[in-house]
């Protein structure tokens, strides 16, 4: 049963473990901050929590499963498929959470007066539940039949093998590249990303129109409101940009694999692309800490209160602080 691990695999495993050790605590801190800070209890931050939950799962579940797949144990086909599907579910949940965040920011600047009556906590919870349901349906599609089982069976028949149907568990062995490109990328990744790009362009356009208006001295509140929205929109657009930067290389490699079977892709490029996708889960808490004041305040409060054993006597005032 023992499986020797090469020096390259050992390096790969070490980097993956390091990413997980940054991603899991960082995103747990995000969830903790929203839970304890009343100022982070609006719809946007609920969607951010949904994104953080997916990122925690990447570090705690997907990375260990990716290490197993990299080692390539001998296993039954559907067992390997169950190991490969979680990353598909969590990727889609991240994309839909980012889309929900983008729509929420658009509504905040488009209908600021009616926003709280339109985006209620109940509707936000329903949106999050729908995002996760769709993510499971998209990510588990290979389990419903769109996989490489028939292809593998044909290969076994050609080899005149009548032994038990056991394979070396690797992602490309069980997941159909047609599914990854035509369905996953062209339907559930690329269109939402393009839609988010258009939404954020419109958000920035609406905010700048409001900030460029000639306002009287009594109109400071709208200026302050849209100035704050601009800062948050920039931070969340950065989160989106990092997501695109992290995930596009792997999808481009998948397209090359499908459309150019004779093309040899260097293994090192595949590993770099995989590290980028997993590393994206560790990036968001860093962005929040440096770019969003409410998160920075909550992180410092958690650090002082629970790790430095300092009681924050001004916790109630900090909680209500109207930062950005």
C-alpha positions as a printed Julia matrix, in Angstrom:
324×3 Matrix{Float64}:
   0.0    0.0     0.0
   2.95   2.33    0.52
   3.5    4.86   -2.24
   6.9    6.49   -2.64
   6.82  10.28   -2.92
   9.34  11.94   -5.21
  11.28  15.1    -4.3
   9.1   17.08   -6.73
   5.92  15.75   -5.13
   7.31  16.57   -1.68
   7.91  20.18   -2.81
   4.39  20.33   -4.28
   2.84  18.99   -1.07
   4.84  21.48    1.05
   3.62  24.46   -0.99
   0.01  23.2    -0.87
   0.18  22.75    2.91
   1.62  26.28    3.27
  -1.27  27.71    1.2
  -3.78  25.81    3.37
  -2.15  27.09    6.58
  -2.62  30.67    5.37
  -6.04  30.23    3.76
  -7.93  28.45    6.54
  -7.07  30.75    9.5
  -7.33  33.88    7.33
 -10.84  33.09    6.11
 -11.98  31.88    9.52
 -10.88  35.32   10.75
 -13.1   36.94    8.08
 -16.12  34.91    9.23
 -15.3   35.66   12.88
 -15.01  39.38   12.15
 -18.45  39.51   10.51
 -19.98  37.53   13.37
 -18.65  39.79   16.13
 -18.83  43.21   14.43
 -22.3   44.7    14.04
 -21.01  47.11   11.39
 -20.3   44.14    9.09
 -23.85  42.78    9.17
 -25.17  43.96    5.79
 -25.8   41.94    2.62
 -22.37  42.56    1.06
 -20.55  41.11    4.04
 -22.94  38.13    4.16
 -21.89  37.35    0.59
 -18.26  37.84    1.63
 -18.83  35.26    4.39
 -20.18  32.83    1.77
 -17.01  33.42   -0.26
 -14.87  32.91    2.87
 -16.65  29.61    3.65
 -15.75  28.37    0.16
 -12.15  29.5     0.69
 -11.94  27.71    4.06
 -13.19  24.55    2.35
 -10.51  24.93   -0.34
  -7.81  24.95    2.32
  -9.34  22.27    4.55
 -10.81  19.93    1.92
  -9.73  20.64   -1.67
  -6.0   20.98   -1.01
  -5.78  17.63    0.89
  -7.77  15.99   -1.92
  -5.49  17.62   -4.52
  -2.48  16.14   -2.72
  -4.13  12.7    -2.84
  -4.79  13.1    -6.59
  -1.19  14.24   -7.13
   0.08  11.06   -5.47
  -2.29   9.12   -7.77
  -3.53   6.18   -5.69
  -5.22   3.2    -7.34
  -8.96   3.51   -6.7
 -12.42   2.77   -8.12
 -13.64   5.25  -10.78
 -16.47   6.89   -8.85
 -14.37   7.13   -5.68
 -11.85   9.16   -7.66
 -14.68  11.24   -9.14
 -15.89  12.12   -5.63
 -12.38  13.32   -4.81
 -12.28  15.52   -7.95
 -15.73  17.16   -7.71
 -15.39  19.34   -4.55
 -13.05  21.79   -6.3
 -15.68  22.27   -9.04
 -18.39  22.98   -6.45
 -16.29  25.47   -4.5
 -15.02  27.27   -7.6
 -18.59  27.84   -8.77
 -19.72  28.97   -5.3
 -16.89  31.53   -5.27
 -17.87  32.85   -8.7
 -21.54  33.16   -7.75
 -20.65  34.83   -4.44
 -18.54  37.36   -6.35
 -21.45  37.92   -8.75
 -23.84  38.46   -5.82
 -21.39  40.97   -4.31
 -21.19  42.84   -7.63
 -25.0   42.99   -7.98
 -25.28  44.16   -4.37
 -22.79  47.01   -4.93
 -24.69  48.0    -8.09
 -27.99  48.22   -6.2
 -26.33  50.28   -3.46
 -25.37  53.02   -5.89
 -28.33  52.68   -8.28
 -31.13  52.77   -5.68
 -29.52  54.02   -2.45
 -32.82  55.21   -0.97
 -34.74  51.98   -1.62
 -31.75  49.64   -1.17
 -32.64  48.43    2.36
 -36.22  47.62    1.36
 -35.08  45.71   -1.74
 -32.05  43.87   -0.29
 -33.44  42.45    2.94
 -31.58  39.91    5.13
 -34.1   37.24    4.07
 -33.5   37.88    0.37
 -29.73  37.91    0.9
 -29.96  34.52    2.68
 -32.11  33.15   -0.17
 -29.56  34.41   -2.72
 -26.72  32.71   -0.84
 -28.71  29.45   -0.63
 -29.44  29.6    -4.39
 -25.73  30.2    -5.12
 -24.76  27.07   -3.18
 -27.53  24.94   -4.72
 -26.45  25.94   -8.26
 -22.8   25.33   -7.3
 -23.56  21.77   -6.18
 -25.55  21.08   -9.35
 -22.76  22.4   -11.6
 -19.95  20.78   -9.63
 -21.64  17.38   -9.32
 -22.61  17.17  -13.02
 -19.71  14.7   -13.64
 -21.26  12.42  -10.98
 -24.52  12.44  -13.0
 -22.8   11.01  -16.07
 -20.7   13.66  -17.86
 -17.37  12.0   -17.13
 -14.74   9.73  -18.68
 -16.21   6.39  -17.51
 -17.23   5.15  -20.98
 -13.92   6.31  -22.42
 -12.05   4.38  -19.71
 -14.19   1.28  -20.29
 -13.47   1.38  -24.02
  -9.76   1.61  -23.23
 -10.0   -1.41  -20.93
 -11.89  -3.41  -23.57
  -9.22  -2.59  -26.16
  -6.63  -3.85  -23.7
  -8.69  -7.04  -23.26
  -8.68  -6.5   -19.52
 -11.33  -8.33  -17.49
 -10.04  -7.35  -14.06
 -11.88  -5.1   -11.6
 -12.31  -1.55  -12.98
  -9.63   0.26  -10.97
  -7.77   3.35  -12.17
  -4.94   5.61  -11.13
  -6.84   8.52   -9.58
  -6.02  11.74  -11.44
  -8.26  14.71  -12.28
  -7.98  14.43  -16.08
  -8.59  10.67  -15.91
 -12.12  10.99  -14.53
 -13.25  14.53  -15.43
 -14.22  15.07  -19.08
 -12.32  17.94  -20.68
 -15.43  18.69  -22.78
 -17.3   19.27  -19.5
 -14.49  21.47  -18.15
 -14.32  23.68  -21.25
 -17.79  23.74  -22.86
 -19.93  23.56  -19.71
 -17.82  24.69  -16.76
 -15.73  27.42  -18.43
 -17.87  28.65  -21.35
 -21.17  28.57  -19.41
 -20.49  28.9   -15.67
 -17.16  30.74  -15.42
 -16.61  33.08  -18.37
 -20.13  34.63  -18.7
 -20.43  35.46  -14.96
 -16.94  37.01  -15.01
 -17.8   39.15  -18.06
 -21.1   40.15  -16.42
 -19.24  41.18  -13.26
 -16.84  43.27  -15.34
 -19.77  45.13  -16.89
 -21.45  45.58  -13.5
 -18.35  47.07  -11.88
 -17.8   49.4   -14.85
 -21.37  50.63  -14.41
 -20.89  50.95  -10.62
 -17.8   53.13  -11.09
 -19.6   55.12  -13.77
 -22.61  55.81  -11.49
 -20.4   56.73   -8.52
 -18.24  59.12  -10.55
 -21.35  60.81  -11.97
 -22.6   61.41   -8.44
 -19.23  62.63   -7.17
 -18.83  65.01  -10.14
 -22.18  66.68   -9.57
 -22.08  70.31   -8.52
 -23.49  69.98   -5.03
 -24.38  72.61   -2.47
 -22.68  72.76    0.91
 -25.73  71.1     2.45
 -25.26  67.98    0.32
 -22.29  66.48    2.1
 -24.05  63.2     2.97
 -24.47  61.97   -0.64
 -20.86  62.89   -1.38
 -19.68  61.04    1.71
 -21.9   58.03    0.87
 -20.66  57.69   -2.7
 -17.05  58.32   -1.66
 -17.31  55.41    0.77
 -18.99  53.25   -1.87
 -16.17  54.02   -4.31
 -13.54  52.79   -1.84
 -15.4   49.56   -1.1
 -16.17  48.96   -4.8
 -12.46  49.34   -5.62
 -11.53  46.8    -2.95
 -14.13  44.26   -4.1
 -13.17  44.8    -7.75
  -9.6   43.97   -6.69
 -10.88  40.7    -5.17
 -12.55  39.93   -8.51
  -9.39  40.84  -10.46
  -7.29  38.5    -8.29
  -9.83  35.72   -8.8
  -9.67  36.13  -12.6
  -5.87  36.3   -12.51
  -5.74  33.11  -10.43
  -8.23  30.99  -12.35
  -7.88  31.96  -16.03
  -4.46  30.27  -16.56
  -5.82  26.85  -15.57
  -8.9   27.24  -17.78
  -6.69  28.36  -20.68
  -4.57  25.21  -20.19
  -7.78  23.14  -20.23
  -8.75  24.76  -23.55
  -5.31  23.95  -24.99
  -5.66  20.33  -23.83
  -9.08  20.01  -25.5
  -8.53  21.92  -28.73
  -4.89  20.94  -29.3
  -4.41  17.34  -28.11
  -0.98  17.16  -29.78
   0.28  20.24  -27.9
   2.62  19.4   -25.04
   1.98  21.59  -21.99
   4.96  21.74  -19.6
   4.03  20.16  -16.27
   5.52  23.11  -14.4
   2.92  25.44  -16.01
   0.11  23.16  -14.84
   1.48  23.16  -11.29
   1.85  26.96  -11.29
  -1.77  27.27  -12.5
  -2.94  24.92   -9.72
  -0.99  26.89   -7.09
  -2.62  30.11   -8.34
  -6.13  28.67   -8.02
  -5.52  27.39   -4.5
  -3.54  30.48   -3.49
  -6.48  32.7    -4.43
  -8.27  31.44   -1.31
  -5.51  32.96    0.83
  -5.54  36.36   -0.92
  -8.96  37.72    0.03
  -8.42  38.17    3.82
  -5.23  40.11    3.01
  -7.17  42.4     0.65
  -9.89  42.96    3.26
  -7.32  43.73    5.97
  -5.46  46.33    3.92
  -8.33  47.84    1.92
 -11.54  47.76    4.05
 -11.44  49.71    7.31
 -14.3   47.82    8.95
 -12.46  44.53    8.52
  -9.17  46.01    9.67
 -10.84  47.32   12.83
 -12.52  43.95   13.49
  -9.28  42.0    12.88
  -7.39  44.22   15.35
 -10.18  43.86   17.88
 -10.08  40.05   17.61
  -6.29  40.06   17.88
  -6.24  42.29   20.97
  -9.16  40.6    22.72
  -8.47  36.92   22.04
  -4.76  36.63   21.27
  -3.21  39.43   23.3
  -5.71  38.99   26.16
  -6.62  42.68   26.1
 -10.2   43.58   26.94
 -11.48  46.2    24.52
 -13.57  48.5    26.67
 -14.53  50.52   23.62
 -15.8   47.45   21.75
 -19.32  48.8    21.5
 -18.19  52.07   19.96
 -15.79  50.27   17.65
 -18.59  48.0    16.51
 -20.74  50.89   15.5
 -17.95  52.81   13.81
 -19.06  53.95   10.34
 -15.79  53.18    8.6
 -15.37  51.87    5.08
